[in-house]
Coordinates of C-alpha atoms in Angstrom, one line a residue:
P288 CA -0.9 4.8 -14.7
I289 CA -1.6 7.3 -12.0
V290 CA -4.0 7.3 -9.1
V291 CA -5.3 10.6 -7.8
C292 CA -7.2 10.6 -4.5
S293 CA -9.0 13.3 -2.7
R294 CA -10.1 13.1 0.9
E295 CA -12.2 16.2 0.4
T296 CA -14.5 14.6 -2.1
G297 CA -14.0 11.0 -1.2
D298 CA -13.2 10.5 -4.9
S299 CA -10.5 8.5 -6.5
K300 CA -9.6 8.2 -10.1
M301 CA -7.0 6.2 -11.9
D302 CA -5.8 7.5 -15.3
S303 CA -3.8 5.2 -17.5
T304 CA -1.0 6.6 -19.7
N305 CA -3.2 5.8 -22.6
R306 CA -5.5 8.8 -22.4
S307 CA -8.2 7.1 -24.4
S308 CA -8.8 4.4 -21.8
R309 CA -9.7 5.4 -18.3
T310 CA -10.3 3.0 -15.4
R311 CA -12.1 4.0 -12.3
L312 CA -10.8 2.3 -9.2
Q313 CA -13.1 2.7 -6.1
L314 CA -11.1 3.5 -3.0
E315 CA -12.3 4.5 0.4
T316 CA -10.2 7.7 0.6
D317 CA -11.3 8.7 4.1
R318 CA -9.1 5.9 5.6
L319 CA -6.6 5.5 2.8
F320 CA -3.1 6.3 4.2
A321 CA -0.8 4.9 1.5
L322 CA -1.0 3.5 -2.0
K323 CA 1.7 2.1 -4.2
F324 CA 1.7 0.3 -7.6
M325 CA 3.3 -3.1 -8.0
P326 CA 6.2 -3.0 -10.5
D327 CA 4.1 -4.6 -13.3
G328 CA 1.4 -1.9 -12.9
R329 CA -1.4 -4.5 -12.7
Q330 CA -1.9 -4.4 -9.0
V331 CA -1.9 -1.7 -6.4
V332 CA -1.1 -2.0 -2.7
T333 CA -3.2 0.0 -0.3
A334 CA -3.1 0.7 3.5
Y335 CA -6.4 1.5 5.2
G336 CA -5.7 2.2 8.8
T337 CA -4.0 -0.9 10.1
D338 CA -5.1 -3.1 7.1
L339 CA -3.0 -3.9 4.0
S340 CA -4.5 -5.0 0.7
I341 CA -3.4 -5.8 -2.9
L342 CA -6.0 -4.9 -5.5
D343 CA -6.3 -5.8 -9.1
V344 CA -6.2 -2.6 -11.1
A345 CA -8.4 -3.8 -13.9
T346 CA -11.2 -5.1 -11.8
G347 CA -10.7 -3.5 -8.4
A348 CA -10.9 -7.0 -6.8
V349 CA -9.0 -7.7 -3.6
V350 CA -6.2 -10.2 -4.5
Q351 CA -4.6 -10.3 -1.0
E352 CA -5.6 -8.8 2.3
I353 CA -4.2 -8.8 5.8
K354 CA -6.3 -7.3 8.6
E355 CA -4.4 -5.6 11.4
A356 CA -1.0 -5.7 9.6
H357 CA 0.2 -3.3 12.3
R358 CA -1.0 -2.3 15.8
S359 CA -1.5 1.3 14.6
Y360 CA -2.1 3.1 11.3
I361 CA 0.2 2.4 8.4
R362 CA 1.9 5.6 7.2
D363 CA 3.8 4.4 4.1
I364 CA 4.3 1.4 1.8
A365 CA 7.3 0.6 -0.4
V366 CA 7.4 -2.1 -3.0
A367 CA 10.7 -3.8 -3.9
P368 CA 11.6 -3.4 -7.6
S369 CA 11.3 -7.2 -8.0
G370 CA 7.7 -7.1 -6.6
L371 CA 8.6 -10.0 -4.3
Q372 CA 8.6 -8.0 -1.1
L373 CA 7.0 -4.9 0.3
A374 CA 7.7 -2.8 3.4
T375 CA 5.3 -0.9 5.6
A376 CA 5.9 2.0 8.1
S377 CA 3.6 2.5 11.0
L378 CA 2.6 4.7 13.9
D379 CA 3.2 1.7 16.1
N380 CA 7.0 2.5 15.9
T381 CA 7.8 -0.4 13.6
A382 CA 8.5 -1.2 10.0
R383 CA 7.6 -4.6 8.6
L384 CA 8.7 -6.6 5.6
W385 CA 6.1 -8.7 3.8
H386 CA 6.5 -11.5 1.2
T387 CA 4.0 -10.5 -1.5
A388 CA 3.2 -14.0 -2.7
T389 CA 2.0 -15.2 0.8
F390 CA 1.5 -11.9 2.5
E391 CA 3.5 -13.3 5.4
C392 CA 5.5 -10.9 7.6
V393 CA 9.1 -11.9 7.2
A394 CA 10.6 -9.3 9.5
E395 CA 9.7 -6.6 12.0
L396 CA 12.1 -3.7 12.5
R397 CA 11.6 -2.5 16.1
G398 CA 13.4 -0.1 18.4
H399 CA 12.2 3.2 17.0
T400 CA 11.3 5.7 19.7
Y401 CA 8.6 7.3 17.5
S402 CA 6.5 6.4 14.6
V403 CA 8.1 5.2 11.4
D404 CA 6.9 7.6 8.8
C405 CA 8.4 6.4 5.5
V406 CA 10.0 3.4 3.9
T407 CA 11.7 2.9 0.5
Y408 CA 13.8 0.4 -1.4
S409 CA 16.8 1.3 -3.5
P410 CA 16.4 0.7 -7.2
D411 CA 18.9 -2.2 -7.1
S412 CA 17.1 -4.0 -4.2
A413 CA 15.7 -7.5 -4.6

């Protein structure tokens, strides 16, 4: 699947690889800063300002949510290939690691002088 978002129109569309089935996922694109699929493609992780959510792709329902996951806007999200952990980068000069089953912060990477703009996992990460 692919999600295409436009801040200009406030519209978001999700196209599945099967062109005959289209799912529309409603996203508030004016505050959406990052979006990543979970490895199985059934859920998507979103960052709205300082909030982090996992949404069910089929229904659009919020599966997990954490308000104020960071002290400032979240710039990027990375999902571990296993789907067991995700990382967030923020304007608050930190990166955080989250356990996806509990949405508990398991580590905060501090010491950056400026904002942390991006995070990623290597393909062989857990």
